[in-house]
Amino acid sequence: MSIGCEASSYTQRTNYLSLDPNYKDPHGRPLLRITFDFPENDLRMAQYCTGKVAEIAKSMNPRQLVAKPTSGHWNSVPYQSSHVCGGFVMGADPSNSSVNKHLQVWDVPNLFVVGASAFPQNPGYNPTGTVGALAYKAAHDIRAYYLKRPGEMITA
């Protein structure tokens, strides 16, 4: 059997999305570039969490125990249980967020963006339930408020 753990990865100024200056899609539009690496705190958290999981596993008296915490730089090539979040963050201020609490894009009232892109950071757990809840909330708000009075539901 295998036992694993996930830690969270909090927002860092050094981790961001940008438009790639070199690579373009077939229509000439720049591709999205992800600049990301594990900050020191993430690596220390991985070491700590892996140690705790190893303690639990050791109490089960296994024939073999291999504790392998995340180390080094982030690499997108090997499989990892990553849930990429952020990039179109929800907030109360259009100067530091992309969508309001209804997931309505600031200054584009007929556009709603639903997904883990609204998270400011990866919470370290599968985001599916939270994404589903946000989708339900956005659908409710569109029906209950937006369709009755189209426009910005929150003004900046």
One Martini backbone bead per residue (centre of mass of N, CA, C, O) as a GRO file, in nm:
protein
  156
    1MET     BB    1   0.103   0.032   0.007
    2SER     BB    2   0.005   0.378   0.016
    3ILE     BB    3   0.129   0.684   0.158
    4GLY     BB    4   0.013   1.021   0.172
    5CYS     BB    5   0.072   1.379   0.121
    6GLU     BB    6  -0.045   1.721   0.164
    7ALA     BB    7   0.036   2.044   0.106
    8SER     BB    8   0.067   2.372   0.095
    9SER     BB    9   0.058   2.676  -0.126
   10TYR     BB   10   0.154   2.989  -0.106
   11THR     BB   11   0.172   3.297  -0.178
   12GLN     BB   12   0.407   3.437  -0.422
   13ARG     BB   13   0.581   3.673  -0.597
   14THR     BB   14   0.756   3.446  -0.760
   15ASN     BB   15   0.463   3.346  -0.834
   16TYR     BB   16   0.341   3.343  -1.178
   17LEU     BB   17   0.166   3.491  -1.445
   18SER     BB   18   0.232   3.508  -1.805
   19LEU     BB   19   0.328   3.628  -2.109
   20ASP     BB   20   0.487   3.495  -2.363
   21PRO     BB   21   0.737   3.636  -2.575
   22ASN     BB   22   0.782   3.368  -2.778
   23TYR     BB   23   0.513   3.209  -2.752
   24LYS     BB   24   0.256   3.093  -2.983
   25ASP     BB   25  -0.020   3.050  -3.127
   26PRO     BB   26  -0.173   2.998  -3.436
   27HIS     BB   27  -0.291   3.317  -3.391
   28GLY     BB   28  -0.050   3.486  -3.226
   29ARG     BB   29  -0.089   3.426  -2.934
   30PRO     BB   30   0.015   3.431  -2.632
   31LEU     BB   31   0.133   3.229  -2.397
   32LEU     BB   32   0.113   3.084  -2.102
   33ARG     BB   33   0.311   3.147  -1.809
   34ILE     BB   34   0.479   2.960  -1.557
   35THR     BB   35   0.597   3.084  -1.244
   36PHE     BB   36   0.754   2.825  -1.043
   37ASP     BB   37   0.841   2.756  -0.695
   38PHE     BB   38   0.957   2.635  -0.413
   39PRO     BB   39   0.952   2.741  -0.120
   40GLU     BB   40   1.102   2.686   0.174
   41ASN     BB   41   0.839   2.628   0.332
   42ASP     BB   42   0.735   2.395   0.155
   43LEU     BB   43   0.978   2.206   0.207
   44ARG     BB   44   0.947   2.195   0.516
   45MET     BB   45   0.656   2.088   0.513
   46ALA     BB   46   0.718   1.825   0.364
   47GLN     BB   47   0.910   1.712   0.574
   48TYR     BB   48   0.713   1.709   0.812
   49CYS     BB   49   0.473   1.547   0.690
   50THR     BB   50   0.638   1.298   0.610
   51GLY     BB   51   0.727   1.230   0.898
   52LYS     BB   52   0.440   1.176   1.010
   53VAL     BB   53   0.364   0.953   0.810
   54ALA     BB   54   0.601   0.765   0.885
   55GLU     BB   55   0.511   0.715   1.175
   56ILE     BB   56   0.249   0.575   1.102
   57ALA     BB   57   0.369   0.355   0.921
   58LYS     BB   58   0.561   0.228   1.135
   59SER     BB   59   0.321   0.126   1.326
   60MET     BB   60   0.256  -0.106   1.090
   61ASN     BB   61   0.499  -0.283   1.023
   62PRO     BB   62   0.674  -0.273   0.770
   63ARG     BB   63   0.890  -0.401   0.532
   64GLN     BB   64   0.867  -0.114   0.390
   65LEU     BB   65   1.020   0.226   0.403
   66VAL     BB   66   0.953   0.529   0.205
   67ALA     BB   67   1.071   0.848   0.254
   68LYS     BB   68   0.964   1.122   0.016
   69PRO     BB   69   1.016   1.427   0.005
   70THR     BB   70   0.999   1.715  -0.115
   71SER     BB   71   1.252   1.840  -0.344
   72GLY     BB   72   1.361   2.105  -0.474
   73HIS     BB   73   1.248   2.167  -0.771
   74TRP     BB   74   1.005   2.225  -0.970
   75ASN     BB   75   0.826   1.971  -1.173
   76SER     BB   76   0.613   1.889  -1.452
   77VAL     BB   77   0.680   1.594  -1.544
   78PRO     BB   78   0.610   1.446  -1.308
   79TYR     BB   79   0.391   1.308  -1.127
   80GLN     BB   80   0.145   1.495  -0.940
   81SER     BB   81  -0.059   1.617  -0.678
   82SER     BB   82  -0.178   1.869  -0.853
   83HIS     BB   83  -0.351   2.192  -0.800
   84VAL     BB   84  -0.401   2.437  -0.996
   85CYS     BB   85  -0.401   2.771  -0.878
   86GLY     BB   86  -0.509   3.057  -0.982
   87GLY     BB   87  -0.493   3.380  -1.186
   88PHE     BB   88  -0.821   3.455  -1.097
   89VAL     BB   89  -0.884   3.629  -0.842
   90MET     BB   90  -1.069   3.667  -0.561
   91GLY     BB   91  -1.226   3.985  -0.452
   92ALA     BB   92  -1.279   4.332  -0.324
   93ASP     BB   93  -1.043   4.436  -0.534
   94PRO     BB   94  -0.952   4.531  -0.858
   95SER     BB   95  -0.636   4.581  -0.796
   96ASN     BB   96  -0.611   4.250  -0.665
   97SER     BB   97  -0.838   4.137  -0.866
   98SER     BB   98  -1.075   3.973  -1.102
   99VAL     BB   99  -1.306   3.887  -0.900
  100ASN     BB  100  -1.582   3.867  -0.737
  101LYS     BB  101  -1.795   3.700  -0.514
  102HIS     BB  102  -1.960   3.609  -0.794
  103LEU     BB  103  -1.744   3.571  -1.035
  104GLN     BB  104  -1.724   3.857  -1.148
  105VAL     BB  105  -1.592   4.053  -1.368
  106TRP     BB  106  -1.435   4.323  -1.364
  107ASP     BB  107  -1.592   4.536  -1.598
  108VAL     BB  108  -1.751   4.244  -1.688
  109PRO     BB  109  -2.072   4.163  -1.623
  110ASN     BB  110  -2.105   3.902  -1.846
  111LEU     BB  111  -1.856   3.768  -1.677
  112PHE     BB  112  -1.783   3.437  -1.557
  113VAL     BB  113  -1.547   3.276  -1.326
  114VAL     BB  114  -1.503   2.925  -1.281
  115GLY     BB  115  -1.271   2.811  -1.032
  116ALA     BB  116  -0.943   2.769  -0.909
  117SER     BB  117  -0.854   3.055  -1.008
  118ALA     BB  118  -0.987   3.208  -0.748
  119PHE     BB  119  -0.756   3.123  -0.586
  120PRO     BB  120  -0.480   3.241  -0.403
  121GLN     BB  121  -0.433   2.931  -0.318
  122ASN     BB  122  -0.323   2.624  -0.223
  123PRO     BB  123  -0.483   2.420   0.021
  124GLY     BB  124  -0.388   2.098   0.000
  125TYR     BB  125  -0.660   2.011  -0.139
  126ASN     BB  126  -0.908   1.907  -0.296
  127PRO     BB  127  -1.105   2.147  -0.492
  128THR     BB  128  -1.385   2.036  -0.588
  129GLY     BB  129  -1.589   2.125  -0.369
  130THR     BB  130  -1.530   2.431  -0.387
  131VAL     BB  131  -1.588   2.464  -0.686
  132GLY     BB  132  -1.880   2.368  -0.669
  133ALA     BB  133  -1.975   2.587  -0.471
  134LEU     BB  134  -1.904   2.827  -0.654
  135ALA     BB  135  -2.085   2.745  -0.889
  136TYR     BB  136  -2.347   2.753  -0.732
  137LYS     BB  137  -2.324   3.048  -0.642
  138ALA     BB  138  -2.307   3.177  -0.922
  139ALA     BB  139  -2.576   3.066  -1.030
  140HIS     BB  140  -2.750   3.193  -0.816
  141ASP     BB  141  -2.664   3.494  -0.864
  142ILE     BB  142  -2.752   3.510  -1.154
  143ARG     BB  143  -3.053   3.444  -1.104
  144ALA     BB  144  -3.116   3.638  -0.849
  145TYR     BB  145  -2.961   3.909  -0.979
  146TYR     BB  146  -2.857   3.951  -1.273
  147LEU     BB  147  -3.121   3.886  -1.445
  148LYS     BB  148  -3.287   4.121  -1.302
  149ARG     BB  149  -2.997   4.311  -1.310
  150PRO     BB  150  -2.793   4.387  -1.527
  151GLY     BB  151  -2.460   4.398  -1.408
  152GLU     BB  152  -2.296   4.516  -1.161
  153MET     BB  153  -2.299   4.379  -0.834
  154ILE     BB  154  -2.014   4.521  -0.791
  155THR     BB  155  -1.859   4.811  -0.721
  156ALA     BB  156  -1.546   4.983  -0.720
   0.00000   0.00000   0.00000
